[in-house]
Structure formats: structure tokens, C-alpha cells
Short mmCIF file of C-alpha atoms in Angstrom, two decimals:
data_model
loop_
_atom_site.label_atom_id
_atom_site.label_comp_id
_atom_site.label_asym_id
_atom_site.label_seq_id
_atom_site.Cartn_x
_atom_site.Cartn_y
_atom_site.Cartn_z
CA MET A 1 68.57 134.77 78.74
CA GLY A 2 65.68 133.64 76.57
CA ARG A 3 65.24 130.28 74.86
CA LEU A 4 68.07 130.25 72.34
CA CYS A 5 70.97 127.76 72.49
CA GLN A 6 69.68 125.59 75.26
CA THR A 7 71.19 122.10 75.05
CA GLU A 8 69.32 119.02 76.27
CA ASP A 9 70.76 115.96 78.01
CA LEU A 10 73.60 117.74 79.78
CA THR A 11 74.87 116.46 83.10
CA ASP A 12 74.43 118.44 86.24
CA ILE A 13 78.15 119.23 86.20
CA GLN A 14 77.95 120.50 82.62
CA GLN A 15 74.93 122.63 83.46
CA GLU A 16 76.71 124.10 86.47
CA ILE A 17 79.85 124.86 84.44
CA LEU A 18 77.81 126.65 81.74
CA LYS A 19 75.83 128.57 84.33
CA THR A 20 79.04 129.72 86.03
CA VAL A 21 80.64 130.74 82.73
CA ARG A 22 77.52 132.58 81.60
CA GLN A 23 77.46 134.56 84.86
CA PHE A 24 81.15 135.37 84.38
CA VAL A 25 80.51 136.55 80.83
CA ASP A 26 77.65 138.77 81.83
CA ALA A 27 79.49 140.28 84.82
CA LYS A 28 83.11 140.39 83.76
CA ILE A 29 83.36 140.32 79.96
CA ILE A 30 80.43 142.12 78.34
CA PRO A 31 80.72 145.31 80.46
CA VAL A 32 84.40 145.84 79.46
CA ALA A 33 84.66 144.23 76.02
CA GLN A 34 83.97 147.45 74.05
CA GLU A 35 86.59 149.50 75.87
CA LEU A 36 89.28 146.77 75.71
CA GLU A 37 88.55 146.01 72.08
CA HIS A 38 88.71 149.60 70.97
CA ALA A 39 92.03 149.97 72.77
CA ASP A 40 93.32 146.63 71.39
CA GLU A 41 94.22 145.83 75.03
CA TYR A 42 94.96 142.33 76.21
CA PRO A 43 92.20 141.21 78.66
CA THR A 44 94.52 140.33 81.53
CA GLU A 45 91.89 140.42 84.30
CA ILE A 46 89.45 138.35 82.26
CA ILE A 47 92.10 135.73 81.57
CA GLU A 48 93.01 135.56 85.28
CA GLY A 49 89.32 134.99 86.05
CA LEU A 50 89.12 132.16 83.53
CA LYS A 51 92.18 130.59 85.13
CA GLU A 52 90.46 130.66 88.50
CA LEU A 53 87.39 129.00 86.95
CA GLY A 54 89.61 126.21 85.65
CA ILE A 55 88.78 126.89 81.99
CA PHE A 56 92.39 126.42 80.85
CA GLY A 57 92.22 122.86 82.13
CA LEU A 58 88.62 122.16 81.17
CA THR A 59 89.38 119.15 78.94
CA ILE A 60 92.66 118.08 80.57
CA PRO A 61 92.19 114.81 82.54
CA GLU A 62 91.87 115.03 86.28
CA GLU A 63 95.09 113.04 86.74
CA PHE A 64 96.92 116.03 85.34
CA GLY A 65 95.01 118.56 87.39
CA GLY A 66 92.30 119.40 84.89
CA LEU A 67 88.49 119.03 84.99
CA GLY A 68 88.40 116.13 82.52
CA GLU A 69 85.43 117.47 80.57
CA SER A 70 84.41 116.59 77.00
CA LEU A 71 84.84 118.49 73.75
CA LEU A 72 81.10 119.16 73.87
CA THR A 73 81.44 120.89 77.26
CA TYR A 74 84.37 122.90 75.93
CA ALA A 75 82.50 123.92 72.78
CA LEU A 76 79.51 125.09 74.79
CA VAL A 77 81.81 127.07 77.10
CA VAL A 78 83.45 128.66 74.02
CA GLU A 79 80.02 129.59 72.68
CA GLU A 80 79.22 131.35 75.93
CA ILE A 81 82.58 133.19 76.02
CA ALA A 82 82.36 134.26 72.35
CA ARG A 83 78.94 135.64 73.07
CA GLY A 84 80.68 138.07 75.42
CA TRP A 85 83.76 138.81 73.34
CA MET A 86 85.04 136.60 70.57
CA SER A 87 88.68 137.56 71.18
CA VAL A 88 88.61 135.96 74.65
CA SER A 89 87.52 132.64 73.19
CA GLY A 90 90.51 132.94 70.84
CA VAL A 91 92.88 133.18 73.81
CA ILE A 92 91.91 129.69 74.99
CA ASN A 93 91.35 128.12 71.55
CA THR A 94 94.97 127.38 70.53
CA HIS A 95 95.83 126.53 74.15
CA PHE A 96 93.11 123.90 74.01
CA ILE A 97 94.34 122.50 70.67
CA VAL A 98 97.87 122.07 72.03
CA ALA A 99 96.53 120.34 75.13
CA TYR A 100 94.39 118.09 72.88
CA LEU A 101 97.46 117.18 70.81
CA LEU A 102 99.42 116.33 73.91
CA MET A 103 96.60 114.25 75.37
CA ASN A 104 96.09 112.25 72.17
CA HIS A 105 99.55 112.13 70.61
CA GLY A 106 102.12 113.08 73.24
CA THR A 107 104.44 110.69 75.02
CA GLU A 108 103.82 109.96 78.67
CA GLU A 109 106.81 112.13 79.53
CA GLN A 110 105.45 115.03 77.48
CA LYS A 111 102.06 114.73 79.13
CA GLN A 112 103.60 114.72 82.62
CA LYS A 113 105.82 117.67 81.74
CA TYR A 114 103.24 120.02 80.24
CA LEU A 115 99.63 119.07 81.01
CA PRO A 116 99.61 119.92 84.77
CA LYS A 117 100.96 123.41 84.09
CA MET A 118 98.64 123.88 81.09
CA ALA A 119 95.66 122.98 83.31
CA THR A 120 96.43 125.97 85.56
CA GLY A 121 97.35 128.29 82.68
CA GLU A 122 100.95 128.55 83.88
CA VAL A 123 102.00 127.13 80.46
CA ARG A 124 100.09 128.68 77.61
CA GLY A 125 99.85 127.00 74.23
CA ALA A 126 99.96 128.24 70.64
CA PHE A 127 99.35 126.24 67.44
CA SER A 128 101.41 126.95 64.32
CA MET A 129 100.94 125.64 60.84
CA SER A 130 100.46 128.72 58.63
CA GLU A 131 103.28 130.55 56.86
CA PRO A 132 103.41 133.79 54.77
CA SER A 133 103.08 131.85 51.50
CA LEU A 134 100.96 129.01 52.86
CA GLY A 135 97.20 129.22 53.00
CA SER A 136 95.12 126.05 52.95
CA ASP A 137 97.80 123.96 51.20
CA VAL A 138 99.58 122.40 54.18
CA SER A 139 101.90 120.45 51.87
CA ALA A 140 103.61 123.75 51.06
CA VAL A 141 105.11 124.08 54.54
CA SER A 142 108.69 125.34 54.09
CA THR A 143 109.86 125.68 57.70
CA LYS A 144 112.56 123.04 57.88
CA ALA A 145 113.85 120.95 60.77
CA THR A 146 117.25 119.47 59.92
CA LYS A 147 118.57 116.54 61.95
CA GLN A 148 122.02 117.08 63.47
CA GLU A 149 124.77 114.51 64.10
CA ASP A 150 123.89 114.36 67.80
CA GLY A 151 120.23 113.51 67.04
CA SER A 152 118.88 116.97 67.79
CA TYR A 153 117.28 119.24 65.18
CA SER A 154 117.85 122.74 63.87
CA ILE A 155 114.66 124.57 62.82
CA THR A 156 114.63 127.50 60.39
CA GLY A 157 111.61 129.17 58.88
CA GLN A 158 108.88 131.74 59.28
CA LYS A 159 105.41 131.14 60.66
CA MET A 160 102.30 133.33 60.38
CA TRP A 161 99.03 134.02 62.16
CA LEU A 162 99.87 132.71 65.63
CA THR A 163 97.07 133.42 68.07
CA ASN A 164 98.69 133.85 71.48
CA GLY A 165 102.02 134.27 69.72
CA GLY A 166 103.19 136.69 72.38
CA THR A 167 101.71 135.27 75.57
CA SER A 168 102.32 131.60 74.78
CA THR A 169 105.19 129.63 76.22
CA LEU A 170 104.69 126.38 74.30
CA VAL A 171 104.16 126.25 70.51
CA ALA A 172 103.10 123.15 68.61
CA LEU A 173 105.01 123.82 65.40
CA LEU A 174 104.64 121.95 62.09
CA THR A 175 107.86 121.55 60.11
CA LYS A 176 109.19 119.77 57.08
CA THR A 177 111.58 116.89 57.90
CA ASP A 178 113.19 114.47 55.50
CA GLU A 179 112.01 111.04 56.64
CA GLY A 180 112.54 109.57 53.13
CA ALA A 181 108.86 108.82 52.72
CA ASP A 182 107.24 108.80 49.29
CA SER A 183 104.50 111.24 50.38
CA VAL A 184 105.16 114.87 51.40
CA TYR A 185 102.55 114.39 54.14
CA LYS A 186 104.73 111.71 55.79
CA ASN A 187 107.75 114.04 55.78
CA MET A 188 106.32 116.49 58.34
CA THR A 189 106.97 116.60 62.04
CA THR A 190 105.37 118.53 64.94
CA PHE A 191 107.79 119.99 67.47
CA LEU A 192 106.93 121.33 70.92
CA VAL A 193 108.87 124.60 70.98
CA GLU A 194 109.37 126.26 74.37
CA LYS A 195 109.81 130.01 74.62
CA GLU A 196 109.35 132.95 77.00
CA PRO A 197 106.27 135.15 76.76
CA GLY A 198 106.66 138.54 75.08
CA PHE A 199 108.08 139.94 71.88
CA GLY A 200 111.58 139.99 70.41
CA GLU A 201 113.87 136.99 70.80
CA THR A 202 111.89 134.83 73.18
CA ALA A 203 114.23 131.81 73.01
CA GLN A 204 117.54 131.20 71.29
CA GLY A 205 116.78 131.38 67.57
CA VAL A 206 113.10 132.11 68.15
CA THR A 207 111.76 135.62 67.52
CA VAL A 208 108.23 137.05 67.87
CA PRO A 209 108.42 140.31 65.84
CA GLY A 210 105.27 141.97 67.23
CA LYS A 211 101.50 142.11 66.91
CA LEU A 212 99.85 142.08 63.46
CA GLU A 213 97.25 144.83 62.99
CA LYS A 214 93.77 143.46 62.18
CA MET A 215 90.37 144.88 61.39
CA GLY A 216 88.86 142.86 64.25
CA TYR A 217 89.81 140.07 66.64
CA LYS A 218 91.59 142.64 68.78
CA GLY A 219 92.88 142.32 72.31
CA VAL A 220 94.33 138.87 71.67
CA GLU A 221 97.67 139.12 69.90
CA THR A 222 98.22 137.59 66.47
CA THR A 223 101.88 137.34 65.47
CA GLU A 224 104.53 135.94 63.22
CA LEU A 225 107.16 133.53 64.49
CA VAL A 226 110.64 133.50 63.03
CA LEU A 227 113.04 130.60 63.69
CA GLU A 228 116.71 130.88 62.77
CA GLY A 229 118.69 127.78 63.56
CA HIS A 230 116.66 127.03 66.70
CA GLN A 231 118.25 123.99 68.35
CA ILE A 232 115.76 121.53 69.77
CA SER A 233 116.02 118.05 71.24
CA ALA A 234 114.36 115.06 69.54
CA ASP A 235 112.54 114.62 72.89
CA GLN A 236 110.45 117.61 71.83
CA ILE A 237 108.96 115.83 68.83
CA LEU A 238 105.27 115.42 69.55
CA GLY A 239 104.77 111.70 70.25
CA GLY A 240 108.49 111.08 70.00
CA GLU A 241 108.37 109.92 66.37
CA PRO A 242 109.12 112.09 63.33
CA GLY A 243 106.94 112.00 60.19
CA LYS A 244 103.59 112.06 62.02
CA GLY A 245 103.19 115.82 62.09
CA PHE A 246 100.62 116.30 59.34
CA PHE A 247 98.23 113.70 60.70
CA GLN A 248 98.57 115.06 64.24
CA MET A 249 97.87 118.59 63.08
CA MET A 250 94.84 117.51 61.04
CA ASP A 251 93.44 115.86 64.15
CA GLY A 252 93.91 119.18 65.94
CA VAL A 253 92.30 121.09 63.07
CA GLU A 254 89.17 118.97 63.42
CA VAL A 255 88.65 120.07 66.98
CA GLY A 256 89.72 123.58 65.97
CA ARG A 257 86.88 123.69 63.45
CA VAL A 258 84.40 122.70 66.14
CA ASN A 259 85.85 125.49 68.23
CA VAL A 260 85.46 128.08 65.42
CA ALA A 261 81.92 126.85 64.86
CA ALA A 262 81.23 127.36 68.56
CA ARG A 263 82.71 130.89 68.42
CA ALA A 264 80.60 131.70 65.38
CA CYS A 265 77.53 130.43 67.29
CA GLY A 266 78.39 132.73 70.19
CA LEU A 267 78.74 135.76 67.86
CA ALA A 268 75.44 134.92 66.14
CA TRP A 269 73.72 134.53 69.49
CA ARG A 270 74.98 137.89 70.68
CA GLY A 271 74.04 139.49 67.40
CA PHE A 272 70.50 138.21 67.76
CA GLU A 273 70.31 139.45 71.37
CA LEU A 274 71.38 142.93 70.36
CA GLY A 275 69.04 143.00 67.38
CA ILE A 276 65.90 141.85 69.22
CA ALA A 277 66.62 144.24 72.14
CA TYR A 278 67.10 147.24 69.87
CA ALA A 279 63.97 146.32 67.84
CA GLN A 280 61.87 146.60 70.99
CA GLN A 281 63.32 150.04 71.90
CA ARG A 282 63.51 151.92 68.62
CA LYS A 283 60.29 153.52 67.41
CA THR A 284 59.30 154.53 63.88
CA PHE A 285 55.89 155.59 62.55
CA GLY A 286 54.41 155.49 66.04
CA LYS A 287 55.39 151.96 67.05
CA VAL A 288 58.49 149.96 67.97
CA ILE A 289 60.19 148.54 64.90
CA ALA A 290 59.73 144.98 66.19
CA ASP A 291 56.03 145.45 65.32
CA HIS A 292 56.89 146.05 61.66
CA GLN A 293 56.50 142.81 59.71
CA ALA A 294 59.80 143.21 57.87
CA VAL A 295 61.74 143.41 61.13
CA LEU A 296 59.69 140.66 62.74
CA PHE A 297 60.45 138.30 59.86
CA ARG A 298 64.10 139.20 60.04
CA LEU A 299 64.21 138.35 63.73
CA ALA A 300 62.52 135.02 63.10
CA GLU A 301 65.07 134.09 60.43
CA MET A 302 67.94 135.17 62.66
CA ALA A 303 66.77 133.03 65.60
CA THR A 304 66.30 130.03 63.31
CA LYS A 305 69.86 130.38 61.97
CA VAL A 306 71.28 130.67 65.49
CA GLU A 307 69.55 127.47 66.55
CA THR A 308 70.48 125.56 63.40
CA ALA A 309 74.17 126.46 63.66
CA HIS A 310 74.19 125.54 67.37
CA THR A 311 72.66 122.14 66.61
CA MET A 312 75.23 121.37 63.94
CA MET A 313 78.03 122.43 66.20
CA VAL A 314 76.80 120.23 69.08
CA ARG A 315 76.46 117.22 66.73
CA ALA A 316 80.05 117.59 65.51
CA ALA A 317 81.36 117.91 69.10
CA ARG A 318 79.42 114.83 70.21
CA LEU A 319 80.83 112.79 67.31
CA LYS A 320 84.40 113.78 68.12
CA ASP A 321 83.84 112.80 71.73
CA THR A 322 82.96 109.24 70.59
CA GLY A 323 86.30 108.97 68.76
CA THR A 324 84.57 108.93 65.36
CA ARG A 325 86.30 110.57 62.42
CA MET A 326 84.23 113.68 61.73
CA ASP A 327 86.13 115.86 59.28
CA VAL A 328 82.93 116.22 57.21
CA GLU A 329 80.73 116.98 60.15
CA ALA A 330 83.28 119.48 61.52
CA GLY A 331 83.51 121.10 58.12
CA MET A 332 79.73 121.32 57.81
CA ALA A 333 79.42 122.81 61.28
CA LYS A 334 82.18 125.32 60.69
CA MET A 335 80.89 126.37 57.29
CA LEU A 336 77.27 126.71 58.36
CA ALA A 337 77.97 128.41 61.66
CA SER A 338 80.36 130.94 60.16
CA GLU A 339 78.10 131.81 57.23
CA TYR A 340 75.00 132.05 59.43
CA ALA A 341 76.86 134.13 62.00
CA ASN A 342 77.82 136.54 59.29
CA GLU A 343 74.23 136.78 58.10
CA VAL A 344 72.75 137.12 61.61
CA VAL A 345 75.21 139.84 62.67
CA GLU A 346 74.58 141.73 59.40
CA ASP A 347 70.82 141.47 59.93
CA SER A 348 71.23 142.84 63.42
CA PHE A 349 73.36 145.64 61.95
CA ARG A 350 70.55 146.44 59.50
CA ILE A 351 68.02 146.51 62.36
CA HIS A 352 70.23 149.08 64.15
CA GLY A 353 70.15 151.31 61.09
CA GLY A 354 72.54 154.26 61.21
CA TYR A 355 73.40 153.65 64.86
CA GLY A 356 74.94 150.27 63.92
CA TYR A 357 77.71 152.20 62.16
CA SER A 358 78.65 153.99 65.40
CA LYS A 359 81.49 152.64 67.53
CA GLU A 360 79.31 153.36 70.56
CA TYR A 361 77.16 150.40 69.64
CA GLU A 362 78.31 146.82 70.22
CA ILE A 363 77.03 145.62 66.88
CA GLU A 364 79.76 147.60 65.10
CA ARG A 365 82.40 145.50 66.86
CA LEU A 366 80.59 142.27 66.02
CA MET A 367 80.47 143.28 62.33
CA ARG A 368 84.29 143.38 62.31
CA GLU A 369 84.78 140.30 64.43
CA VAL A 370 82.46 137.97 62.54
CA LYS A 371 84.45 138.24 59.31
CA PHE A 372 87.26 136.28 60.90
CA MET A 373 84.90 133.34 61.30
CA LEU A 374 84.65 133.09 57.53
CA ILE A 375 88.37 132.35 57.18
CA GLY A 376 89.56 130.92 60.52
CA GLU A 377 90.46 127.16 60.41
CA GLY A 378 89.75 127.06 56.68
CA THR A 379 87.45 129.11 54.46
CA SER A 380 83.94 127.99 53.49
CA ASP A 381 85.31 127.03 50.07
CA ILE A 382 87.84 124.68 51.72
CA GLN A 383 85.07 123.17 53.85
CA LYS A 384 83.00 122.60 50.70
CA MET A 385 85.91 120.77 49.06
CA ILE A 386 86.31 118.53 52.09
CA ILE A 387 82.59 117.82 52.27
CA GLY A 388 82.17 117.38 48.50
CA ARG A 389 85.09 114.94 48.12
CA SER A 390 83.77 112.83 50.96
CA LEU A 391 80.29 112.75 49.43
CA LEU A 392 81.72 111.52 46.13
CA LYS A 393 83.38 108.67 47.99
CA ASP A 394 80.22 107.79 49.90
CA TYR A 395 77.94 108.02 46.87
CA LYS A 396 80.28 106.65 44.23
CA LEU A 397 78.41 105.22 41.26
CA LYS A 398 78.74 101.45 40.82
CA GLY A 399 79.88 100.00 37.48
#
């Protein structure tokens, strides 16, 4: 496997988990990723294998049937999986965020109801904030939950970009509610919406129209979600109290950004692997191209970027595990990892020359997949705004 992305100070259990996942990726994901991606086919057998490994319950506490591992362990597992096929890491990403929200914000009844089944993968989670006219401005959420006379709610609106929109059975859904607060951010509520897997009307008043066509990130389904007067009990409010939705979702986004950083690290790692392997096989002017200084320098820069992104991602995950607020560190890790992944994969593409443009070569798939890292969980420009505003607070001039 080489020297890249080795993490020090891991426990024996963490090392064993990563070793097992890496073996699974090499044996079960990489050999079939090209075929499944080109066919835009859902990786059913791979997902079943991950269920057997306990990955769906990796961070869920043991009392609920999970493995009780840290965000760091999860991020390193995601990095390994994304190295094999980024789409597979997407399948477990939103599931993990929903489990995290339940663990940290759910009522005891909600935890008991959902976490044991989420740990086995029987219940699959999806995370929904985005809407057709909503990008990074979460305050513009228009999906409305209206309180009824009996205390229940009626939800109407349209959501966008749901990963696992078809296969999920539990959606953490951000809505507008009128709590009478003076801030729009205190008039949002997260509901736990249950539905059946599949497309069409998957619950009363809940419709998943179908898969959205994408340039990459194939295999995993990305969908819209349309709600028309969906009736839901107040018991399905995350945490049991309305008006907390924005803050709950932002907590989830922090871990989501660590996840995207980890996925970007996995893509960069695989891009480097493909580039350095091809550079030792392809010959020009009587010698392998790895012996040409231009290619050698490119490989050195690629490896350095892979390691740097990995280090930033690990730091952000460790901070989150301590309970420290780390929106800046998560933003830095996500921005750096996604930008570096894009650069590393493109450099590998350049090393492949004309063959990199062929669908027969894996690097062509990575070129399409890595672009999603630049926008998922907030663009680099959004991360820069978060980082910059925090820096101005920390380094505010006196007097």
C-alpha cells in the first residue's frame, strides 16, 4: 500500500478496523467500481458487505448495537472507502449524519426507536436541507411545517439533492416553523420523516420523483423530495422541541464537512496511486516517464498534497471528538482536501496523457467524481467566508 496516509497513535481496534476495510475495498469495491459506475448501478452487494462489517453502526454506541467508534475512526474508514469508489462513501455519509444528530440531539425515545435499526442498516438515513432555490443560504428554507389544532404538523415543500433519497427510510428534514422568535434561525425545526424505500409516493404526502442525472457520483441515487401536506406527529421533532433545527443541522454539517474532507482525501490518494503506477509502466524516449524530471516533480507534489490534506482532516476529526467547536477547522479541512484532491487527480490525469481520457482507465472516473468534492457540504468560497469571519473575530484590532 505504500507509505501514504498512515495515521499514528491509533488503537489496536482502530488499526484492525482500517485493515479490514482496506482489504474489503481492494477485494470487493475496486474490481467492480468501473462497471457499476458506468452503468449507474446501485452497489447492492457492496452495501450488504458493509452492513456485515458493521460500518452502518460504526459510531453508534454499543448500547444501541453499534461499535461505538469515534468520528476519527469513521473519517479514516470513509477515506479508505472513497479510495475504492467515492459513491460508496456517499451511501453511508448521510446515514451517519442522521445517526449523529439522533445521538447528540434526539430524545431518549427517538434514540431507542431508531439507533438499533440504523446500526444494522435496517433503517437508512438521509439528510435534507437543500431546496431548488436554496444554495448556501439556509435562512432561505421555504419548506413549511404548520402546526395543527391537535398538536401535529403538516409539512409542504420541495427538497433537493438528497443522497440516499430513494433507499433511505428516515429523513432528517429541515423546515420553517413559526415559533415567534425574532431570528429566522430560531424559527426552524428538524423533523424525522419516515418513508418507504423506492420512488414515487413513499409515504402519505411524501414523493421521491426519481434519480437526478449527474456527471459523476453515480451508483448512489441523488433525488428530490416533495412534501404535500404530509401529516407528522410532534413526537417526530428531533429532540422534541421546535425551533432548534438550524443549530442541530449546523452541528451535522460540521461532521459532514469532515466526511467530505475524508472522501476528498480518499480520491486524492487513489489518484496518486494510479498516477505513480502508470508513470512506472509508460515509456517515452527510451525510459519510463517516472524517470523524467517533470513527472517526478509532479509525483512529489501530489504525494505532499495527499499527506497535507489527510493531516488537516485528521486534526478536524480529533477536535470534534473532544467536543470542541471546530467550524473553522472543519472548513479548512474541507476546503484544502477538496482543492488538493482536484489538483492531484488532474495531475494524475495529465500523467496518463491521452489514455486518461478513455473510459477504460479509472482516472477518467475520478476526474468526474472529484468535482463534486468542490461543492459538497459548501463550496470553497463558503468555507473561506466561514474561516475569514472567524479570523476577524480572533484577531480583532483593539481600540
